[in-house]
């Protein structure tokens, strides 16, 4: 590997190692081979083209879909001492002229452009004469209408190949479906591209699922665990957002709302607050999030169930981009399922079926008893190594094993048989718990031997167990109404030849810390960390920057761990490069020295 590249990485970013596939991705850029790079959020995609841009022969051009995103990237790069600029519609004419001038003089390493600008009359010729070294397309899935974020203006990027002959194109995305990947390569007319696909597991995220009936309490417990930090609470409807945000503010949490129904001005202001403030809880619909690059989002809580695992991954994936531990809690209820199902009813038949299947997968995840990480990477067709992820409610033992599961399961299966395998899960749960609902009595099911056979159990639990039995292959759901049937495995269970596993939420106090949680704070002097954060905040305010652009949390934690007092030691802190050491080193070192002298631990 190019040593100039490694030196640039160290100098401007303070990194001396590559994250998985970064090296390979950079090699493609340096070799001028087209590439499609698929890495999860937080996988370090930007460095794949930013670092090579520093050692390339000409400027690198980056196409990016969102103006706010470009601005943050360019600010961040300048802060690292990299000559970067952007061109988009929001830029004043004068500023634009300056950018053109420095491009012409060869004074730029990276130029960010919006797709609209790129395809404007005469721009590509101009670009061509600046002899760009390569072109990077960020959020490349926007070019495919198979993706969840198709943007018509991206579609025309297919022109680039002809307009800039001989210049390699590199596409970056976190969207992993093979169909999208192929479409990206096709639409951009890539030639024999290297396709690099990373692991989609995010080991630093702790996934938990719980029924929404205990939701408010769990939500507040989670928020209390993350006092002083930033996070997002997603709700399904705008009205839920408004009520929840108001309620949380009343309770003293720094909660602000965001949804498409708010006036533009308020939305803009709240988004800005989310980016700037250290402790902030954004309560939002899914309208919020695209282009939010904040790396230190410490929690993403879902007050309602999303309509697909794809959406869930996208939204929860906004947590912990910096690689430090973060929490993702999903609260679900049967009502969410029905809400979505009703909405899907309005879709055209040919898309309806697929959407319904996605909804069912989502519900199965919620009610399931399989490691959450395993299910989520399985969605991308990948497998998880090892037995326990150490970072989900299942593997952390937060769900309690129900004693006498075999007998309970047998009762459930017999009830399905007594109902002649003609009813769905909700109905079956009602019969098992002895519901007095008229429909059941009218059907004569009040006199079944399995009617009310699980009287002490909350209906929600029975409902969950049915789902768990489906997940373990003892029951199947069939047809549009999800009618339950007993499988051959289920028959074996009835004969006592199989052992099912039924789980329920554990009583309080069962919470263990995740692996990432322990490792992330190992040896960190917490009071010092808080002081470092306060200094970072002052510096950011003085310079009009976002706090993480001064130093990320992972860097501050490492600083509070290593407690460097010399410049040399300061440079050994993760994420400290020469440029920033020169700029801020003295102030941080002074604080660390003082802290030591004051007898801090
Ligand atoms: P993505 O765009 O893939 O979501 P980013 O480019 O935002 O990811 O990077 C995620 C985080 O990882 C950032 O905080 C970034 O500074 C950090 N990072 C990237 N590459 C490295 C590396 N080689 N070593 C350490 N940290 C890295
Ligand atoms: Zn797990």
Coordinates of C-alpha atoms and ligand atoms in Angstrom, one line a residue:
X1 CA 0.0 0.0 0.0
X2 CA 1.0 3.5 -0.9
X3 CA 2.9 5.0 2.0
X4 CA 2.0 8.6 1.0
X5 CA -1.6 7.5 1.5
X6 CA -0.9 6.2 5.0
X7 CA 1.0 9.3 5.9
X8 CA -1.9 11.5 4.7
X9 CA -4.3 9.4 6.8
X10 CA -2.2 9.8 9.9
X11 CA -1.6 13.5 9.3
X12 CA -5.1 14.6 8.6
X13 CA -7.2 12.1 10.4
X14 CA -4.9 10.6 13.0
X15 CA -5.8 7.1 12.0
X16 CA -3.1 4.5 11.5
X17 CA -5.4 1.5 10.8
X18 CA -8.0 0.8 8.2
X19 CA -11.5 -0.3 9.0
X20 CA -12.6 -3.5 7.1
X21 CA -12.4 -3.1 3.3
X22 CA -11.2 0.5 3.4
X23 CA -7.8 -0.6 2.2
X24 CA -9.2 -2.5 -0.7
X25 CA -11.6 0.3 -1.5
X26 CA -8.7 2.8 -1.6
X27 CA -6.6 0.5 -3.7
X28 CA -9.4 0.6 -6.3
X29 CA -9.3 4.4 -6.3
X30 CA -5.6 4.6 -6.6
X31 CA -5.5 2.0 -9.4
X32 CA -8.3 3.8 -11.3
X33 CA -10.6 0.8 -11.2
X34 CA -14.3 1.4 -11.1
X35 CA -15.8 0.2 -7.8
X36 CA -19.0 -0.3 -5.9
X37 CA -18.4 -0.2 -2.1
X38 CA -21.2 -1.3 0.2
X39 CA -20.4 -0.7 3.9
X40 CA -22.9 -0.3 6.7
X41 CA -23.4 3.1 8.3
X42 CA -20.4 4.0 10.3
X43 CA -18.3 1.7 8.2
X44 CA -16.1 4.6 7.1
X45 CA -17.1 5.1 3.5
X46 CA -16.1 8.7 3.2
X47 CA -12.4 8.0 4.1
X48 CA -12.3 5.5 1.1
X49 CA -12.3 8.4 -1.3
X50 CA -11.2 11.3 0.9
X51 CA -7.8 9.9 1.8
X52 CA -6.8 8.8 -1.8
X53 CA -7.9 12.3 -3.0
X54 CA -4.9 13.7 -1.0
X55 CA -2.4 11.7 -3.0
X56 CA -4.1 11.6 -6.4
X57 CA -2.9 13.6 -9.4
X58 CA -5.9 15.8 -9.8
X59 CA -8.9 16.9 -7.7
X60 CA -11.5 14.4 -6.7
X61 CA -15.1 15.1 -7.5
X62 CA -17.8 13.9 -5.0
X63 CA -21.4 13.8 -6.0
X64 CA -23.6 14.0 -2.9
X65 CA -27.4 14.2 -2.7
X66 CA -27.9 16.6 0.2
X67 CA -26.6 20.1 0.6
X68 CA -26.5 19.9 4.4
X69 CA -24.4 16.8 4.2
X70 CA -22.0 18.4 1.8
X71 CA -21.6 21.4 4.0
X72 CA -20.7 19.3 7.0
X73 CA -18.3 17.1 5.1
X74 CA -16.5 20.2 3.6
X75 CA -16.3 21.9 7.0
X76 CA -15.0 18.7 8.6
X77 CA -12.3 18.3 5.9
X78 CA -11.2 21.9 6.2
X79 CA -10.9 21.4 9.9
X80 CA -8.5 18.6 9.2
X81 CA -6.4 20.8 6.9
X82 CA -7.7 19.4 3.6
X83 CA -8.5 21.8 0.7
X84 CA -12.1 21.1 0.0
X85 CA -15.0 23.0 -1.4
X86 CA -18.6 22.5 -2.5
X87 CA -20.8 23.7 -5.3
X88 CA -24.5 23.7 -5.0
X89 CA -27.5 26.0 -5.5
X90 CA -27.3 27.5 -2.0
X91 CA -23.9 29.0 -2.7
X92 CA -23.7 32.8 -3.4
X93 CA -22.4 33.7 -6.8
X94 CA -19.2 35.3 -5.5
X95 CA -18.3 32.2 -3.5
X96 CA -19.0 30.1 -6.5
X97 CA -16.6 32.1 -8.6
X98 CA -13.9 31.6 -5.9
X99 CA -14.4 27.9 -6.0
X100 CA -14.1 27.8 -9.8
X101 CA -10.9 29.8 -9.5
X102 CA -9.2 27.5 -7.1
X103 CA -10.4 24.5 -9.1
X104 CA -8.7 26.0 -12.2
X105 CA -5.5 26.7 -10.3
X106 CA -5.3 23.2 -9.0
X107 CA -5.8 24.4 -5.4
X108 CA -8.5 21.9 -4.5
X109 CA -8.2 18.2 -3.4
X110 CA -11.9 17.5 -3.1
X111 CA -14.9 19.2 -4.8
X112 CA -18.4 18.3 -3.6
X113 CA -21.1 18.9 -6.1
X114 CA -24.9 18.3 -6.1
X115 CA -26.2 16.3 -9.0
X116 CA -28.1 19.3 -10.3
X117 CA -25.0 21.4 -10.5
X118 CA -23.0 18.6 -12.1
X119 CA -25.5 18.2 -15.0
X120 CA -25.9 21.9 -15.6
X121 CA -25.1 23.3 -19.0
X122 CA -21.4 23.5 -19.5
X123 CA -20.3 22.3 -16.1
X124 CA -19.0 18.9 -17.2
X125 CA -16.7 20.6 -19.8
X126 CA -15.4 22.9 -17.2
X127 CA -14.8 20.0 -14.9
X128 CA -13.1 18.0 -17.7
X129 CA -10.5 20.7 -18.2
X130 CA -9.7 20.7 -14.4
X131 CA -8.6 17.0 -15.0
X132 CA -10.2 15.3 -12.1
X133 CA -8.5 12.2 -10.8
X134 CA -11.7 10.3 -10.1
X135 CA -15.4 10.7 -9.3
X136 CA -17.1 9.4 -6.2
X137 CA -20.8 9.0 -6.0
X138 CA -22.0 9.1 -2.4
X139 CA -25.4 7.5 -1.3
X140 CA -25.3 5.8 -4.7
X141 CA -28.4 3.7 -4.1
X142 CA -30.3 7.0 -4.9
X143 CA -29.7 6.1 -8.5
X144 CA -31.8 3.0 -8.4
X145 CA -35.5 2.9 -8.2
X146 CA -35.2 -0.4 -6.4
X147 CA -33.6 1.5 -3.5
X148 CA -35.6 3.1 -0.8
X149 CA -34.5 6.6 -1.7
X150 CA -34.7 6.9 -5.5
X151 CA -33.8 10.4 -6.7
X152 CA -34.7 11.3 -10.3
X153 CA -31.8 13.7 -10.6
X154 CA -29.4 10.9 -9.8
X155 CA -30.6 8.9 -12.7
X156 CA -28.9 11.2 -15.1
X157 CA -25.5 10.5 -13.6
X158 CA -25.3 7.8 -16.3
X159 CA -24.0 10.7 -18.5
X160 CA -20.8 10.9 -16.6
X161 CA -19.1 8.0 -18.3
X162 CA -19.2 9.7 -21.7
X163 CA -18.7 13.2 -20.5
X164 CA -15.6 12.3 -18.5
X165 CA -14.0 9.5 -20.5
X166 CA -11.2 7.6 -18.9
X167 CA -12.0 8.8 -15.4
X168 CA -12.9 6.1 -12.9
X169 CA -16.2 6.1 -11.1
X170 CA -16.7 4.9 -7.6
X171 CA -20.0 4.3 -5.9
X172 CA -20.6 4.2 -2.2
X173 CA -23.8 3.0 -0.4
X174 CA -25.0 1.4 2.8
X175 CA -27.9 -0.3 1.0
X176 CA -27.0 -3.9 0.6
X177 CA -29.6 -5.7 -1.5
X178 CA -27.9 -7.3 -4.5
X179 CA -30.5 -5.9 -6.9
X180 CA -29.7 -2.3 -5.9
X181 CA -26.0 -3.0 -6.1
X182 CA -26.3 -4.4 -9.7
X183 CA -28.5 -1.5 -10.7
X184 CA -26.0 1.1 -9.4
X185 CA -23.3 -0.5 -11.5
X186 CA -25.6 -0.6 -14.6
X187 CA -26.9 2.9 -14.3
X188 CA -23.5 4.4 -13.8
X189 CA -22.1 2.3 -16.6
X190 CA -19.3 1.0 -14.5
X191 CA -16.7 -1.1 -16.4
X192 CA -15.8 -4.3 -14.7
X193 CA -16.1 -2.8 -11.3
X194 CA -14.7 -4.2 -8.1
X195 CA -17.6 -4.9 -5.8
X196 CA -16.7 -4.7 -2.2
X197 CA -19.4 -5.7 0.3
X198 CA -18.7 -5.4 4.0
X199 CA -20.2 -7.2 7.0
X200 CA -23.5 -5.6 8.0
X201 CA -23.3 -6.4 11.6
X202 CA -22.9 -3.4 13.9
X203 CA -21.5 -5.0 17.0
X204 CA -21.5 -1.7 18.9
X205 CA -25.3 -1.4 18.7
X206 CA -27.3 -3.1 21.5
X207 CA -30.7 -4.2 20.1
X208 CA -33.7 -4.7 22.4
X209 CA -37.4 -5.3 21.7
X210 CA -40.3 -5.0 24.1
X211 CA -44.0 -4.9 24.0
X212 CA -45.4 -1.3 23.9
X213 CA -47.7 -1.8 26.9
X214 CA -44.8 -1.3 29.2
X215 CA -43.5 1.2 26.7
X216 CA -43.6 4.5 28.5
X217 CA -41.7 3.2 31.4
X218 CA -39.1 1.5 29.3
X219 CA -38.7 4.6 27.2
X220 CA -38.0 6.8 30.2
X221 CA -35.6 4.2 31.6
X222 CA -33.7 4.3 28.4
X223 CA -33.7 8.1 28.3
X224 CA -32.4 8.1 31.9
X225 CA -29.6 5.8 30.9
X226 CA -28.6 8.4 28.3
X227 CA -28.8 11.6 30.2
X228 CA -26.5 14.2 28.7
X229 CA -26.3 12.4 25.3
X230 CA -28.0 12.7 22.0
X231 CA -30.6 10.4 20.5
X232 CA -33.7 9.9 18.4
X233 CA -37.1 8.6 19.3
X234 CA -39.1 7.5 16.2
X235 CA -42.9 7.5 16.3
X236 CA -45.2 6.4 13.5
X237 CA -47.7 9.3 13.3
X238 CA -47.2 13.1 13.4
X239 CA -49.7 13.3 16.3
X240 CA -47.7 10.8 18.3
X241 CA -44.6 12.9 17.7
X242 CA -46.3 16.0 19.0
X243 CA -47.8 14.3 22.1
X244 CA -44.6 12.4 23.0
X245 CA -42.3 15.4 22.5
X246 CA -44.6 17.5 24.7
X247 CA -44.8 14.8 27.3
X248 CA -41.1 14.3 27.5
X249 CA -40.3 18.0 27.7
X250 CA -42.7 18.3 30.6
X251 CA -40.8 15.5 32.3
X252 CA -37.6 17.5 31.9
X253 CA -36.0 15.8 28.9
X254 CA -34.5 18.0 26.2
X255 CA -37.0 16.8 23.6
X256 CA -37.8 18.5 20.4
X257 CA -40.2 17.4 17.6
X258 CA -39.7 16.9 13.9
X259 CA -42.2 15.8 11.2
X260 CA -43.3 16.9 7.8
X261 CA -46.3 18.8 9.2
X262 CA -44.3 21.4 11.1
X263 CA -43.5 24.8 9.5
X264 CA -40.3 24.8 7.6
X265 CA -38.7 27.3 9.9
X266 CA -39.4 25.2 13.0
X267 CA -38.2 22.0 11.3
X268 CA -35.0 23.7 10.3
X269 CA -34.4 25.1 13.7
X270 CA -34.9 21.7 15.4
X271 CA -32.7 19.9 13.0
X272 CA -30.0 22.5 13.7
X273 CA -30.4 22.0 17.4
X274 CA -30.1 18.3 17.0
X275 CA -26.8 18.8 15.3
X276 CA -25.4 21.4 17.7
X277 CA -26.5 20.4 21.2
X278 CA -24.7 17.6 23.1
X279 CA -27.8 16.5 25.0
X280 CA -30.9 16.4 22.8
X281 CA -33.8 14.0 22.1
X282 CA -35.2 14.3 18.7
X283 CA -38.8 12.9 18.6
X284 CA -39.6 12.4 15.0
X285 CA -41.3 10.5 12.2
X286 CA -39.2 8.8 9.6
X287 CA -39.1 12.2 7.8
X288 CA -36.1 12.9 10.0
X289 CA -32.7 11.3 9.5
X290 CA -31.5 11.2 5.9
X291 CA -28.3 13.1 5.8
X292 CA -27.9 13.3 9.5
X293 CA -24.3 12.5 9.9
X294 CA -23.9 13.1 13.6
X295 CA -21.5 10.4 14.7
X296 CA -22.3 10.4 18.4
X297 CA -26.0 9.5 18.4
X298 CA -26.1 7.3 21.5
X299 CA -29.6 5.9 21.2
X300 CA -32.4 5.3 18.7
X301 CA -35.7 4.3 20.3
X302 CA -38.8 3.3 18.3
X303 CA -42.0 4.1 20.1
X304 CA -43.8 2.2 17.3
X305 CA -42.9 -0.6 14.9
X306 CA -41.6 0.3 11.4
X307 CA -43.1 -1.3 8.4
X308 CA -40.1 -3.3 7.4
X309 CA -36.7 -4.5 8.6
X310 CA -35.1 -2.4 5.9
X311 CA -36.6 0.7 7.5
X312 CA -35.7 -0.5 10.9
X313 CA -32.0 -1.0 9.9
X314 CA -31.9 2.3 8.2
X315 CA -33.3 4.2 11.2
X316 CA -31.6 2.3 14.1
X317 CA -28.4 2.4 12.1
X318 CA -28.1 6.1 12.7
X319 CA -26.9 5.2 16.2
X320 CA -23.3 4.9 17.1
X321 CA -21.6 5.8 13.8
X322 CA -18.4 6.5 15.8
X323 CA -18.1 2.9 16.7
X324 CA -18.8 3.5 20.4
X325 CA -21.7 1.6 22.0
X326 CA -25.2 2.8 21.4
X327 CA -28.7 1.5 22.2
X328 CA -31.6 0.6 19.9
X329 CA -34.8 -0.2 21.6
X330 CA -37.9 -1.1 19.7
X331 CA -41.4 -1.1 21.3
X332 CA -44.1 -2.9 19.3
X333 CA -47.7 -3.7 19.6
X334 CA -50.3 -5.6 17.6
X335 CA -52.0 -2.2 17.0
X336 CA -48.9 -1.0 15.0
X337 CA -49.2 -4.1 12.8
X338 CA -52.8 -3.4 12.1
X339 CA -52.2 0.2 11.4
X340 CA -49.6 -0.6 8.8
X341 CA -51.7 -3.4 7.3
X342 CA -54.5 -1.0 6.8
X343 CA -52.2 1.4 5.1
X344 CA -50.8 -1.3 2.9
X345 CA -54.3 -2.1 1.8
X346 CA -54.3 1.0 -0.3
X347 CA -51.4 -0.3 -2.4
X348 CA -51.6 -1.8 -5.9
X349 CA -51.9 -5.6 -5.8
X350 CA -48.5 -6.3 -7.3
X351 CA -46.6 -4.3 -4.6
X352 CA -49.1 -5.1 -1.8
X353 CA -47.9 -8.7 -1.4
X354 CA -44.3 -7.9 -1.1
X355 CA -45.0 -5.1 1.3
X356 CA -47.1 -7.4 3.4
X357 CA -44.4 -9.9 3.5
X358 CA -41.9 -7.3 4.7
X359 CA -44.4 -6.2 7.4
X360 CA -44.7 -9.9 8.6
X361 CA -40.9 -10.2 8.7
X362 CA -40.8 -7.1 10.9
X363 CA -43.4 -8.5 13.2
X364 CA -41.6 -11.8 13.4
X365 CA -38.4 -10.0 14.5
X366 CA -40.3 -8.3 17.3
X367 CA -41.9 -11.4 18.6
X368 CA -38.9 -13.7 18.0
X369 CA -36.5 -15.2 20.3
X370 CA -33.5 -15.4 18.0
X371 CA -30.4 -13.2 18.5
X372 CA -31.4 -9.8 17.0
X373 CA -28.0 -9.3 15.3
X374 CA -28.4 -12.7 13.7
X375 CA -31.8 -11.9 12.3
X376 CA -30.7 -8.4 11.1
X377 CA -27.6 -9.6 9.2
X378 CA -29.5 -12.6 8.0
X379 CA -31.8 -10.1 6.3
X380 CA -28.8 -9.1 4.1
X381 CA -28.0 -12.8 3.4
X382 CA -25.1 -12.8 5.8
X383 CA -24.3 -15.0 8.7
X384 CA -23.1 -14.1 12.1
X385 CA -20.0 -15.8 13.5
X386 CA -20.0 -17.2 17.1
X387 CA -22.9 -18.1 19.3
X388 CA -23.8 -15.1 21.3
X389 CA -23.5 -11.5 20.0
X390 CA -23.3 -10.1 23.6
X391 CA -25.3 -7.1 22.4
X392 CA -29.0 -7.9 22.2
X393 CA -31.7 -8.6 24.8
X394 CA -31.8 -12.3 23.8
X395 CA -28.0 -12.9 24.2
X396 CA -27.7 -10.7 27.3
X397 CA -30.3 -12.9 29.0
X398 CA -32.8 -10.1 29.4
X399 CA -35.6 -12.3 28.3
X400 CA -36.6 -15.0 30.7
X401 CA -37.1 -18.6 29.7
X402 CA -40.6 -19.6 30.5
X403 CA -40.6 -22.8 32.7
X404 CA -42.7 -25.7 31.4
X405 CA -42.5 -24.4 27.9
X406 CA -43.2 -27.8 26.4
X407 CA -46.5 -28.2 28.1
X408 CA -47.5 -24.7 27.3
X409 CA -46.5 -25.1 23.6
X410 CA -48.5 -28.3 23.5
X411 CA -51.6 -26.5 24.8
X412 CA -51.2 -23.9 22.1
X413 CA -50.7 -26.4 19.3
X414 CA -53.7 -28.5 20.4
X415 CA -55.8 -25.3 20.4
X416 CA -54.8 -24.7 16.8
X417 CA -55.9 -28.2 15.9
X418 CA -59.2 -27.9 17.8
X419 CA -59.8 -24.7 15.8
X420 CA -59.3 -27.0 12.7
X421 CA -56.3 -24.9 11.6
X422 CA -58.7 -22.2 10.3
X423 CA -57.9 -19.2 12.5
X424 CA -55.1 -16.7 13.0
X425 CA -52.8 -16.0 15.9
X426 CA -54.9 -13.2 17.5
X427 CA -58.0 -15.4 17.6
X428 CA -56.2 -18.4 18.9
X429 CA -54.6 -16.4 21.7
X430 CA -58.1 -15.1 22.6
X431 CA -59.5 -18.7 22.8
X432 CA -56.5 -19.9 24.9
X433 CA -56.9 -17.1 27.4
X434 CA -60.7 -17.5 27.6
X435 CA -61.9 -14.3 26.0
X436 CA -65.6 -13.6 26.3
X437 CA -65.8 -11.9 22.9
X438 CA -69.1 -12.5 21.2
X439 CA -67.4 -13.8 18.0
X440 CA -65.8 -16.6 19.9
X441 CA -68.9 -17.6 21.7
X442 CA -71.0 -17.4 18.5
X443 CA -68.5 -19.7 16.8
X444 CA -69.1 -22.2 19.7
X445 CA -65.4 -22.0 20.6
X446 CA -66.2 -21.3 24.3
X447 CA -66.8 -25.0 24.7
X448 CA -63.5 -26.3 23.3
X449 CA -61.4 -28.2 25.7
X450 CA -58.6 -25.7 25.1
X451 CA -60.8 -22.7 25.7
X452 CA -59.3 -20.7 28.6
X453 CA -56.6 -23.3 29.2
X454 CA -54.0 -20.5 29.8
X455 CA -56.1 -18.3 32.1
X456 CA -53.3 -16.6 34.1
X457 CA -51.2 -15.6 31.2
X458 CA -51.5 -12.1 29.7
X459 CA -52.9 -12.4 26.2
X460 CA -49.9 -10.5 24.8
X461 CA -47.6 -13.2 26.0
X462 CA -49.6 -16.0 24.5
X463 CA -49.6 -14.0 21.3
X464 CA -45.8 -13.7 21.5
X465 CA -45.4 -17.4 22.1
X466 CA -47.4 -18.3 19.1
X467 CA -45.0 -16.1 17.1
X468 CA -42.1 -17.8 18.8
X469 CA -43.5 -21.2 17.9
X470 CA -43.8 -20.0 14.3
X471 CA -40.2 -18.8 14.4
X472 CA -39.1 -22.2 15.6
X473 CA -41.0 -24.0 12.9
X474 CA -43.7 -25.7 15.0
X475 CA -46.4 -23.6 13.6
X476 CA -46.9 -22.0 10.1
X477 CA -49.0 -19.0 9.1
X478 CA -50.8 -19.5 5.8
X479 CA -52.6 -17.3 3.3
X480 CA -53.7 -13.7 3.5
X481 CA -55.1 -14.0 7.0
X482 CA -52.1 -15.8 8.5
X483 CA -54.2 -18.9 9.4
X484 CA -52.2 -21.1 11.8
X485 CA -51.3 -24.7 11.0
X486 CA -49.3 -27.3 12.8
X487 CA -46.2 -28.5 11.0
X488 CA -44.6 -32.0 11.1
X489 CA -42.2 -30.6 13.6
X490 CA -45.2 -29.4 15.6
X491 CA -46.6 -32.9 15.6
X492 CA -43.3 -34.2 16.9
X493 CA -43.6 -31.6 19.7
X494 CA -47.1 -32.8 20.5
X495 CA -45.7 -36.3 20.9
X496 CA -43.1 -35.0 23.3
X497 CA -40.2 -35.5 20.9
X498 CA -39.2 -31.8 20.6
X499 CA -38.3 -29.1 23.1
X500 CA -39.5 -25.6 22.3
X501 CA -38.1 -22.4 23.9
X502 CA -40.6 -19.7 25.0
X503 CA -39.4 -16.4 26.4
X504 CA -40.9 -13.5 28.2
X505 CA -39.5 -10.1 29.2
X506 CA -37.4 -10.6 32.3
X507 CA -38.4 -9.0 35.6
X508 CA -36.5 -5.8 36.4
X509 CA -32.8 -5.8 37.1
X510 CA -31.8 -8.4 34.6
X511 CA -29.8 -5.9 32.5
X512 CA -26.2 -6.8 31.8
X513 CA -23.8 -4.4 30.1
X514 CA -22.9 -5.2 26.5
X515 CA -19.4 -6.1 25.4
X516 CA -19.1 -2.9 23.4
X517 CA -20.4 -1.0 26.5
X518 CA -17.7 -2.4 28.7
X519 CA -14.9 -2.0 26.2
X520 CA -15.9 1.6 25.3
X521 CA -15.4 2.9 28.8
X522 CA -12.5 0.6 29.8
X523 CA -9.9 2.7 31.6
X524 CA -11.6 6.0 30.8
X525 CA -11.3 8.7 33.4
X526 CA -14.9 9.9 33.3
X527 CA -14.6 13.2 35.1
X528 CA -11.8 14.1 32.8
X529 CA -13.9 13.0 29.8
X530 CA -16.7 15.4 30.9
X531 CA -14.1 18.2 31.2
X532 CA -12.7 17.4 27.8
X533 CA -16.2 17.6 26.4
X534 CA -16.8 20.9 27.9
X535 CA -13.6 22.3 26.4
X536 CA -14.6 20.8 23.0
X537 CA -17.9 22.6 23.3
X538 CA -16.3 26.0 24.0
X539 CA -13.9 25.6 21.1
X540 CA -16.7 24.6 18.7
X541 CA -18.7 27.6 19.8
X542 CA -15.8 29.9 19.3
X543 CA -15.2 28.6 15.8
X544 CA -18.8 28.1 14.7
X545 CA -18.3 24.4 14.2
X546 CA -20.2 21.3 15.2
X547 CA -18.6 19.7 18.3
X548 CA -17.6 16.5 16.7
X549 CA -15.6 18.3 14.1
X550 CA -13.2 19.4 16.8
X551 CA -12.8 15.9 18.1
X552 CA -15.1 12.9 18.1
X553 CA -16.3 11.2 21.3
X554 CA -14.1 8.2 20.5
X555 CA -11.1 10.5 20.5
X556 CA -12.1 12.3 23.7
X557 CA -12.5 8.9 25.5
X558 CA -9.1 7.8 24.3
X559 CA -7.7 11.0 25.6
X560 CA -9.3 10.5 29.0
X561 CA -7.9 7.0 28.9
X562 CA -4.3 7.8 27.9
X563 CA -4.2 11.2 29.6
X564 CA -1.3 12.5 27.5
X565 CA 0.7 15.4 28.8
X566 CA 3.3 15.7 26.0
X567 CA 2.7 16.6 22.4
X568 CA 4.2 13.2 21.4
X569 CA 1.8 11.3 23.6
X570 CA -1.1 13.5 22.4
X571 CA -0.4 12.4 18.8
X572 CA -0.8 8.8 19.9
X573 CA -4.5 9.3 20.8
X574 CA -6.9 7.7 18.4
X575 CA -8.2 10.2 15.9
X576 CA -5.6 13.0 16.6
X577 CA -3.6 14.0 13.5
X578 CA -0.9 16.5 13.2
X579 CA -3.1 19.2 11.8
X580 CA -5.5 19.2 14.8
X581 CA -2.7 18.6 17.3
X582 CA -1.1 21.8 16.1
X583 CA -4.4 23.6 16.3
X584 CA -5.9 22.4 19.6
X585 CA -3.2 20.4 21.3
X586 CA -2.0 23.0 23.7
X587 CA -5.5 23.7 25.1
X588 CA -6.3 20.0 25.6
X589 CA -2.9 19.3 27.1
X590 CA -3.2 22.1 29.5
X591 CA -6.6 20.8 30.7
X592 CA -5.2 17.3 31.1
X593 CA -2.2 18.6 33.1
X594 CA -4.4 20.7 35.3
X595 CA -6.7 17.8 35.9
X596 CA -3.8 15.6 36.9
X597 CA -2.4 18.3 39.2
X598 CA -5.8 18.9 40.8
X599 CA -5.6 15.3 42.1
X600 CA -8.2 14.0 39.6
X601 CA -8.2 10.2 39.5
Ligands
LIG1 P1 -20.2 6.0 6.8 O1 -20.2 7.2 5.8 O2 -19.8 4.7 6.1 O3 -21.4 5.9 7.6 P2 -18.2 7.6 8.0 O4 -17.3 7.8 6.9 O5 -19.1 8.7 8.5 O6 -19.0 6.3 7.8 O7 -17.2 7.1 9.2 C1 -17.8 6.6 10.4 C2 -16.8 6.9 11.6 O8 -15.7 6.1 11.6 C3 -16.4 8.3 11.6 O9 -16.4 8.8 13.0 C4 -14.9 8.2 11.1 O10 -14.2 9.3 11.6 C5 -14.5 6.9 11.7 N1 -13.4 6.2 10.9 C6 -13.4 6.1 9.5 N2 -12.3 5.4 9.1 C7 -11.6 5.2 10.3 C8 -10.3 4.5 10.5 N3 -9.6 4.0 9.6 N4 -9.9 4.4 11.8 C9 -10.7 4.9 12.8 N5 -11.9 5.5 12.6 C10 -12.3 5.7 11.4
LIG2 ZN1 -27.6 -11.6 20.2

